[in-house]
């Protein structure tokens, strides 16, 4: 690597460490500004950066927003249990509370990955972690949401935040695999979506919308939801006319009734080529929107 390339990579890594969490749009704009090359491949730059970061147990990872399809990037600690390592600005008692909250949300028996604020504030008392007062607990929940470890849904449910979804997946896999779900279309972790009543495959709300749109290109995005009669399961290929729904405020799909863990859909070479083409169109569309917004 040339000296100029090393300097560019150093600037990029410094920006990532400072930003901590960024949208795909912000990442692309930063790469464009630092490398001054419109043709630079984002994934190639990220892969190169991750080779450098590996020696420090760090990695750039991304996750798709399950309802909008937008992608978020974060520099994460690759240790399986970041909550227990103390690799955060919180005290040990605050970390214990965060860990209890995350586990409580992730292991809800109704499969909705969401708890009420009332239950969130009672989590500490049930676990006997710190014995903090309600006001302290509420302030901490607000702080966890600000730092993206947690989030509040539109109707007030406490759910996992973007950082938790990106950074804690190895932690969930190692300790809570029975509660972990993955989208059968994109393979990413799912904490909301629909479940096929035939094969129990899971599909994100956004991925379900894309499936409906691909089946009926003339259908408007606002009507192409998981309840569409055009939605076919990407795993068993049967129509999902009455999908089971899970997520904050949804009826829920208890983990106990799932007969099998949904696996990513196996595509034929033709389908895989079409899928790549759709992704390229979506990426190009996002870039066009960025140009217009600029």
mmCIF file of C-alpha atoms in Angstrom:
data_model
loop_
_atom_site.group_PDB
_atom_site.id
_atom_site.type_symbol
_atom_site.label_atom_id
_atom_site.label_comp_id
_atom_site.label_asym_id
_atom_site.label_seq_id
_atom_site.Cartn_x
_atom_site.Cartn_y
_atom_site.Cartn_z
ATOM 1 C CA UNK A 1 0.000 0.000 0.000
ATOM 2 C CA UNK A 2 1.362 3.393 -0.991
ATOM 3 C CA UNK A 3 1.905 6.180 1.536
ATOM 4 C CA UNK A 4 -1.028 8.132 0.076
ATOM 5 C CA UNK A 5 -3.296 5.079 0.388
ATOM 6 C CA UNK A 6 -2.153 4.509 3.981
ATOM 7 C CA UNK A 7 -2.989 8.114 4.850
ATOM 8 C CA UNK A 8 -6.414 7.790 3.240
ATOM 9 C CA UNK A 9 -7.155 4.596 5.156
ATOM 10 C CA UNK A 10 -5.975 6.204 8.403
ATOM 11 C CA UNK A 11 -8.315 9.171 7.842
ATOM 12 C CA UNK A 12 -11.176 6.798 7.076
ATOM 13 C CA UNK A 13 -10.590 4.718 10.221
ATOM 14 C CA UNK A 14 -10.333 7.850 12.360
ATOM 15 C CA UNK A 15 -13.677 9.016 11.000
ATOM 16 C CA UNK A 16 -15.265 5.594 11.693
ATOM 17 C CA UNK A 17 -13.978 5.587 15.272
ATOM 18 C CA UNK A 18 -15.284 9.100 15.815
ATOM 19 C CA UNK A 19 -18.678 8.470 14.200
ATOM 20 C CA UNK A 20 -19.068 5.054 15.852
ATOM 21 C CA UNK A 21 -22.426 4.597 14.106
ATOM 22 C CA UNK A 22 -23.309 5.953 10.662
ATOM 23 C CA UNK A 23 -25.734 5.496 7.813
ATOM 24 C CA UNK A 24 -24.685 4.021 4.497
ATOM 25 C CA UNK A 25 -25.184 7.447 2.943
ATOM 26 C CA UNK A 26 -22.769 9.034 5.428
ATOM 27 C CA UNK A 27 -20.250 6.241 4.862
ATOM 28 C CA UNK A 28 -20.368 6.672 1.095
ATOM 29 C CA UNK A 29 -20.041 10.447 1.332
ATOM 30 C CA UNK A 30 -17.034 10.108 3.634
ATOM 31 C CA UNK A 31 -15.323 7.630 1.313
ATOM 32 C CA UNK A 32 -16.014 9.918 -1.629
ATOM 33 C CA UNK A 33 -14.538 12.878 0.229
ATOM 34 C CA UNK A 34 -11.424 11.098 1.555
ATOM 35 C CA UNK A 35 -10.568 9.049 -1.509
ATOM 36 C CA UNK A 36 -11.719 11.684 -4.034
ATOM 37 C CA UNK A 37 -12.788 8.920 -6.395
ATOM 38 C CA UNK A 38 -16.408 8.315 -7.400
ATOM 39 C CA UNK A 39 -15.581 4.807 -8.625
ATOM 40 C CA UNK A 40 -14.177 3.524 -5.325
ATOM 41 C CA UNK A 41 -15.851 0.287 -4.238
ATOM 42 C CA UNK A 42 -17.283 0.683 -0.720
ATOM 43 C CA UNK A 43 -17.034 -3.015 0.146
ATOM 44 C CA UNK A 44 -13.427 -3.142 -1.016
ATOM 45 C CA UNK A 45 -12.525 -0.220 1.255
ATOM 46 C CA UNK A 46 -14.392 -1.781 4.187
ATOM 47 C CA UNK A 47 -12.669 -5.155 3.650
ATOM 48 C CA UNK A 48 -9.274 -3.478 3.572
ATOM 49 C CA UNK A 49 -10.083 -1.516 6.725
ATOM 50 C CA UNK A 50 -11.210 -4.678 8.524
ATOM 51 C CA UNK A 51 -7.881 -6.375 7.824
ATOM 52 C CA UNK A 52 -6.195 -3.501 9.629
ATOM 53 C CA UNK A 53 -8.757 -3.474 12.464
ATOM 54 C CA UNK A 54 -8.620 -7.217 13.143
ATOM 55 C CA UNK A 55 -5.413 -6.922 15.210
ATOM 56 C CA UNK A 56 -7.303 -4.647 17.626
ATOM 57 C CA UNK A 57 -10.372 -6.938 17.868
ATOM 58 C CA UNK A 58 -12.401 -4.364 15.949
ATOM 59 C CA UNK A 59 -14.476 -4.646 12.798
ATOM 60 C CA UNK A 60 -16.741 -2.554 10.596
ATOM 61 C CA UNK A 61 -20.147 -4.222 10.398
ATOM 62 C CA UNK A 62 -23.514 -3.217 9.013
ATOM 63 C CA UNK A 63 -27.157 -4.039 9.542
ATOM 64 C CA UNK A 64 -30.248 -3.249 7.497
ATOM 65 C CA UNK A 65 -33.139 -1.378 9.074
ATOM 66 C CA UNK A 66 -35.875 -4.001 9.164
ATOM 67 C CA UNK A 67 -38.677 -1.668 8.093
ATOM 68 C CA UNK A 68 -37.028 0.873 5.762
ATOM 69 C CA UNK A 69 -34.175 -1.146 4.235
ATOM 70 C CA UNK A 70 -31.615 1.578 4.961
ATOM 71 C CA UNK A 71 -28.229 0.305 6.139
ATOM 72 C CA UNK A 72 -26.327 1.380 9.248
ATOM 73 C CA UNK A 73 -22.593 0.843 9.831
ATOM 74 C CA UNK A 74 -20.720 0.581 13.114
ATOM 75 C CA UNK A 75 -17.200 -0.108 14.326
ATOM 76 C CA UNK A 76 -17.672 -2.959 16.775
ATOM 77 C CA UNK A 77 -15.676 -4.904 19.312
ATOM 78 C CA UNK A 78 -15.455 -8.501 18.064
ATOM 79 C CA UNK A 79 -15.411 -9.971 21.574
ATOM 80 C CA UNK A 80 -18.544 -12.081 21.993
ATOM 81 C CA UNK A 81 -19.724 -10.380 25.186
ATOM 82 C CA UNK A 82 -19.030 -6.669 24.803
ATOM 83 C CA UNK A 83 -21.470 -5.911 27.618
ATOM 84 C CA UNK A 84 -19.414 -7.929 30.075
ATOM 85 C CA UNK A 85 -16.025 -6.604 28.932
ATOM 86 C CA UNK A 86 -16.711 -3.090 30.119
ATOM 87 C CA UNK A 87 -15.873 -1.746 26.629
ATOM 88 C CA UNK A 88 -18.446 1.025 27.151
ATOM 89 C CA UNK A 89 -18.539 4.327 29.089
ATOM 90 C CA UNK A 90 -20.880 2.858 31.712
ATOM 91 C CA UNK A 91 -20.131 1.767 35.278
ATOM 92 C CA UNK A 92 -20.321 -1.904 36.258
ATOM 93 C CA UNK A 93 -23.770 -1.440 37.819
ATOM 94 C CA UNK A 94 -25.013 0.352 34.688
ATOM 95 C CA UNK A 95 -23.584 -2.402 32.501
ATOM 96 C CA UNK A 96 -25.360 -4.994 34.639
ATOM 97 C CA UNK A 97 -28.646 -3.137 34.128
ATOM 98 C CA UNK A 98 -28.072 -2.849 30.356
ATOM 99 C CA UNK A 99 -27.242 -6.546 30.129
ATOM 100 C CA UNK A 100 -30.395 -7.473 32.061
ATOM 101 C CA UNK A 101 -32.504 -5.241 29.791
ATOM 102 C CA UNK A 102 -31.035 -6.657 26.585
ATOM 103 C CA UNK A 103 -31.545 -10.239 27.741
ATOM 104 C CA UNK A 104 -35.086 -9.474 28.934
ATOM 105 C CA UNK A 105 -36.006 -7.977 25.557
ATOM 106 C CA UNK A 106 -34.381 -10.765 23.548
ATOM 107 C CA UNK A 107 -35.932 -13.652 25.485
ATOM 108 C CA UNK A 108 -39.553 -12.466 25.651
ATOM 109 C CA UNK A 109 -41.680 -15.598 25.287
ATOM 110 C CA UNK A 110 -44.174 -13.851 22.989
ATOM 111 C CA UNK A 111 -41.348 -13.476 20.464
ATOM 112 C CA UNK A 112 -41.883 -9.729 20.015
ATOM 113 C CA UNK A 113 -38.416 -8.616 21.215
ATOM 114 C CA UNK A 114 -40.055 -5.706 23.039
ATOM 115 C CA UNK A 115 -40.978 -4.789 26.595
ATOM 116 C CA UNK A 116 -42.982 -1.939 28.096
ATOM 117 C CA UNK A 117 -41.196 0.912 29.824
ATOM 118 C CA UNK A 118 -42.797 -0.251 33.070
ATOM 119 C CA UNK A 119 -41.261 -3.722 32.662
ATOM 120 C CA UNK A 120 -37.935 -2.159 31.655
ATOM 121 C CA UNK A 121 -37.813 -0.170 34.877
ATOM 122 C CA UNK A 122 -38.715 -3.279 36.896
ATOM 123 C CA UNK A 123 -35.985 -5.350 35.209
ATOM 124 C CA UNK A 124 -33.361 -4.171 37.685
ATOM 125 C CA UNK A 125 -35.531 -5.008 40.667
ATOM 126 C CA UNK A 126 -36.322 -8.508 39.419
ATOM 127 C CA UNK A 127 -32.681 -9.282 38.728
ATOM 128 C CA UNK A 128 -31.404 -7.601 41.870
ATOM 129 C CA UNK A 129 -28.485 -6.148 39.922
ATOM 130 C CA UNK A 130 -28.046 -2.714 41.444
ATOM 131 C CA UNK A 131 -31.102 -1.817 43.509
ATOM 132 C CA UNK A 132 -31.309 1.614 41.856
ATOM 133 C CA UNK A 133 -34.339 3.850 42.241
ATOM 134 C CA UNK A 134 -36.987 4.169 39.531
ATOM 135 C CA UNK A 135 -35.807 7.654 38.577
ATOM 136 C CA UNK A 136 -32.241 6.414 38.106
ATOM 137 C CA UNK A 137 -33.424 3.456 36.045
ATOM 138 C CA UNK A 138 -35.571 5.672 33.794
ATOM 139 C CA UNK A 139 -32.671 8.071 33.256
ATOM 140 C CA UNK A 140 -30.428 5.152 32.283
ATOM 141 C CA UNK A 141 -32.973 3.762 29.821
ATOM 142 C CA UNK A 142 -33.047 7.199 28.177
ATOM 143 C CA UNK A 143 -29.228 7.189 28.054
ATOM 144 C CA UNK A 144 -29.141 3.686 26.542
ATOM 145 C CA UNK A 145 -31.586 4.863 23.860
ATOM 146 C CA UNK A 146 -29.466 7.932 23.152
ATOM 147 C CA UNK A 147 -26.411 5.695 22.683
ATOM 148 C CA UNK A 148 -28.418 3.382 20.358
ATOM 149 C CA UNK A 149 -28.159 0.299 22.597
ATOM 150 C CA UNK A 150 -31.920 0.512 23.048
ATOM 151 C CA UNK A 151 -34.710 2.312 21.201
ATOM 152 C CA UNK A 152 -38.354 3.263 21.691
ATOM 153 C CA UNK A 153 -40.910 2.229 19.105
ATOM 154 C CA UNK A 154 -43.561 4.671 17.896
ATOM 155 C CA UNK A 155 -46.023 3.297 20.448
ATOM 156 C CA UNK A 156 -43.520 3.392 23.311
ATOM 157 C CA UNK A 157 -42.158 -0.156 23.494
ATOM 158 C CA UNK A 158 -38.524 -0.575 24.554
ATOM 159 C CA UNK A 159 -36.654 -2.535 21.877
ATOM 160 C CA UNK A 160 -33.086 -3.321 20.880
ATOM 161 C CA UNK A 161 -31.248 -0.379 19.330
ATOM 162 C CA UNK A 162 -29.114 -0.356 16.215
ATOM 163 C CA UNK A 163 -25.852 -0.801 18.112
ATOM 164 C CA UNK A 164 -27.177 -3.812 20.018
ATOM 165 C CA UNK A 165 -28.382 -5.473 16.812
ATOM 166 C CA UNK A 166 -25.055 -4.883 15.046
ATOM 167 C CA UNK A 167 -22.619 -5.464 17.904
ATOM 168 C CA UNK A 168 -24.254 -8.168 20.002
ATOM 169 C CA UNK A 169 -25.116 -10.782 17.393
ATOM 170 C CA UNK A 170 -22.220 -13.079 18.462
ATOM 171 C CA UNK A 171 -23.404 -12.649 22.065
ATOM 172 C CA UNK A 172 -26.941 -13.680 21.087
ATOM 173 C CA UNK A 173 -25.676 -16.597 19.009
ATOM 174 C CA UNK A 174 -23.473 -17.918 21.800
ATOM 175 C CA UNK A 175 -25.963 -17.593 24.640
ATOM 176 C CA UNK A 176 -29.469 -17.249 23.219
ATOM 177 C CA UNK A 177 -29.552 -19.088 19.895
ATOM 178 C CA UNK A 178 -32.984 -20.588 20.694
ATOM 179 C CA UNK A 179 -34.415 -17.056 20.620
ATOM 180 C CA UNK A 180 -32.549 -15.864 17.533
ATOM 181 C CA UNK A 181 -34.370 -15.436 14.231
ATOM 182 C CA UNK A 182 -32.996 -14.676 10.772
ATOM 183 C CA UNK A 183 -34.767 -13.420 7.681
ATOM 184 C CA UNK A 184 -35.168 -16.152 5.078
ATOM 185 C CA UNK A 185 -34.590 -13.636 2.270
ATOM 186 C CA UNK A 186 -31.593 -11.548 3.360
ATOM 187 C CA UNK A 187 -30.230 -13.804 6.170
ATOM 188 C CA UNK A 188 -29.864 -10.916 8.653
ATOM 189 C CA UNK A 189 -31.141 -11.130 12.229
ATOM 190 C CA UNK A 190 -34.840 -10.356 12.613
ATOM 191 C CA UNK A 191 -36.527 -8.847 15.661
ATOM 192 C CA UNK A 192 -39.703 -7.940 13.770
ATOM 193 C CA UNK A 193 -41.453 -9.275 10.732
ATOM 194 C CA UNK A 194 -43.765 -12.047 9.579
ATOM 195 C CA UNK A 195 -43.601 -15.826 9.949
ATOM 196 C CA UNK A 196 -44.826 -18.289 7.328
ATOM 197 C CA UNK A 197 -47.556 -20.521 8.753
ATOM 198 C CA UNK A 198 -46.357 -23.451 6.619
ATOM 199 C CA UNK A 199 -42.603 -23.649 7.238
ATOM 200 C CA UNK A 200 -42.038 -21.018 9.971
ATOM 201 C CA UNK A 201 -39.632 -19.031 7.803
ATOM 202 C CA UNK A 202 -39.126 -15.454 9.015
ATOM 203 C CA UNK A 203 -39.192 -12.390 6.742
ATOM 204 C CA UNK A 204 -38.399 -8.767 7.664
ATOM 205 C CA UNK A 205 -41.180 -6.207 7.010
ATOM 206 C CA UNK A 206 -38.971 -4.510 4.383
ATOM 207 C CA UNK A 207 -38.059 -7.820 2.723
ATOM 208 C CA UNK A 208 -41.739 -8.830 2.691
ATOM 209 C CA UNK A 209 -42.512 -5.538 0.967
ATOM 210 C CA UNK A 210 -39.844 -6.215 -1.650
ATOM 211 C CA UNK A 211 -41.198 -9.718 -2.250
ATOM 212 C CA UNK A 212 -44.680 -8.308 -2.784
ATOM 213 C CA UNK A 213 -43.356 -5.630 -5.151
ATOM 214 C CA UNK A 214 -41.346 -8.154 -7.167
ATOM 215 C CA UNK A 215 -44.490 -10.267 -7.589
ATOM 216 C CA UNK A 216 -46.489 -7.235 -8.712
ATOM 217 C CA UNK A 217 -44.199 -4.419 -9.939
ATOM 218 C CA UNK A 218 -47.215 -2.142 -10.611
ATOM 219 C CA UNK A 219 -48.236 -2.284 -6.939
ATOM 220 C CA UNK A 220 -47.505 0.823 -4.896
ATOM 221 C CA UNK A 221 -44.961 0.474 -2.068
ATOM 222 C CA UNK A 222 -47.485 1.713 0.475
ATOM 223 C CA UNK A 223 -49.799 -1.218 -0.263
ATOM 224 C CA UNK A 224 -47.134 -3.885 -0.749
ATOM 225 C CA UNK A 225 -47.067 -5.046 2.831
ATOM 226 C CA UNK A 226 -46.769 -8.410 4.520
ATOM 227 C CA UNK A 227 -50.521 -8.906 4.307
ATOM 228 C CA UNK A 228 -50.549 -8.819 0.509
ATOM 229 C CA UNK A 229 -52.027 -11.837 -1.245
ATOM 230 C CA UNK A 230 -49.060 -11.661 -3.638
ATOM 231 C CA UNK A 231 -46.532 -12.488 -0.911
ATOM 232 C CA UNK A 232 -44.868 -15.880 -1.358
ATOM 233 C CA UNK A 233 -42.606 -17.460 1.237
ATOM 234 C CA UNK A 234 -38.974 -17.344 0.045
ATOM 235 C CA UNK A 235 -38.322 -20.730 1.647
ATOM 236 C CA UNK A 236 -41.278 -23.013 0.857
ATOM 237 C CA UNK A 237 -42.592 -20.828 -2.043
ATOM 238 C CA UNK A 238 -46.184 -21.071 -0.779
ATOM 239 C CA UNK A 239 -48.332 -17.963 -0.538
ATOM 240 C CA UNK A 240 -48.474 -16.323 2.888
ATOM 241 C CA UNK A 241 -52.068 -15.137 2.968
ATOM 242 C CA UNK A 242 -52.369 -14.900 6.766
ATOM 243 C CA UNK A 243 -48.848 -14.380 8.113
ATOM 244 C CA UNK A 244 -48.081 -14.466 11.809
ATOM 245 C CA UNK A 245 -46.553 -11.149 12.869
ATOM 246 C CA UNK A 246 -44.053 -10.295 15.555
ATOM 247 C CA UNK A 247 -42.439 -7.089 16.732
ATOM 248 C CA UNK A 248 -43.348 -4.224 19.097
ATOM 249 C CA UNK A 249 -47.123 -4.053 19.549
ATOM 250 C CA UNK A 250 -47.781 -7.118 17.352
ATOM 251 C CA UNK A 251 -49.708 -10.281 18.364
ATOM 252 C CA UNK A 252 -46.391 -12.088 18.580
ATOM 253 C CA UNK A 253 -45.053 -15.483 17.522
ATOM 254 C CA UNK A 254 -43.943 -17.419 20.621
ATOM 255 C CA UNK A 255 -40.629 -19.184 20.198
ATOM 256 C CA UNK A 256 -42.201 -22.329 21.616
ATOM 257 C CA UNK A 257 -44.415 -22.875 18.554
ATOM 258 C CA UNK A 258 -41.632 -22.541 15.990
ATOM 259 C CA UNK A 259 -40.865 -26.005 14.706
ATOM 260 C CA UNK A 260 -37.679 -25.089 12.883
ATOM 261 C CA UNK A 261 -35.204 -22.246 12.539
ATOM 262 C CA UNK A 262 -35.734 -20.522 9.212
ATOM 263 C CA UNK A 263 -32.779 -20.785 6.848
ATOM 264 C CA UNK A 264 -31.826 -18.388 4.049
ATOM 265 C CA UNK A 265 -33.607 -19.103 0.798
ATOM 266 C CA UNK A 266 -31.628 -21.244 -1.659
ATOM 267 C CA UNK A 267 -31.760 -19.489 -4.996
ATOM 268 C CA UNK A 268 -31.126 -20.897 -8.437
ATOM 269 C CA UNK A 269 -28.346 -19.242 -10.490
ATOM 270 C CA UNK A 270 -31.004 -17.321 -12.436
ATOM 271 C CA UNK A 271 -32.773 -16.141 -9.252
ATOM 272 C CA UNK A 272 -29.459 -15.192 -7.650
ATOM 273 C CA UNK A 273 -28.536 -13.118 -10.699
ATOM 274 C CA UNK A 274 -31.926 -11.395 -10.589
ATOM 275 C CA UNK A 275 -31.514 -10.743 -6.857
ATOM 276 C CA UNK A 276 -28.110 -9.143 -7.407
ATOM 277 C CA UNK A 277 -29.625 -7.020 -10.146
ATOM 278 C CA UNK A 278 -32.390 -5.811 -7.861
ATOM 279 C CA UNK A 279 -29.862 -4.938 -5.139
ATOM 280 C CA UNK A 280 -27.789 -2.989 -7.663
ATOM 281 C CA UNK A 281 -30.883 -1.065 -8.759
ATOM 282 C CA UNK A 282 -31.719 -0.254 -5.124
ATOM 283 C CA UNK A 283 -28.130 0.863 -4.425
ATOM 284 C CA UNK A 284 -28.090 3.029 -7.548
ATOM 285 C CA UNK A 285 -31.437 4.506 -6.529
ATOM 286 C CA UNK A 286 -30.065 5.385 -3.080
ATOM 287 C CA UNK A 287 -27.064 7.098 -4.652
ATOM 288 C CA UNK A 288 -29.326 9.086 -6.976
ATOM 289 C CA UNK A 289 -31.361 10.249 -3.978
ATOM 290 C CA UNK A 290 -28.132 11.328 -2.268
ATOM 291 C CA UNK A 291 -27.179 13.427 -5.291
ATOM 292 C CA UNK A 292 -30.609 15.031 -5.384
ATOM 293 C CA UNK A 293 -30.485 15.814 -1.651
ATOM 294 C CA UNK A 294 -27.023 17.380 -2.070
#
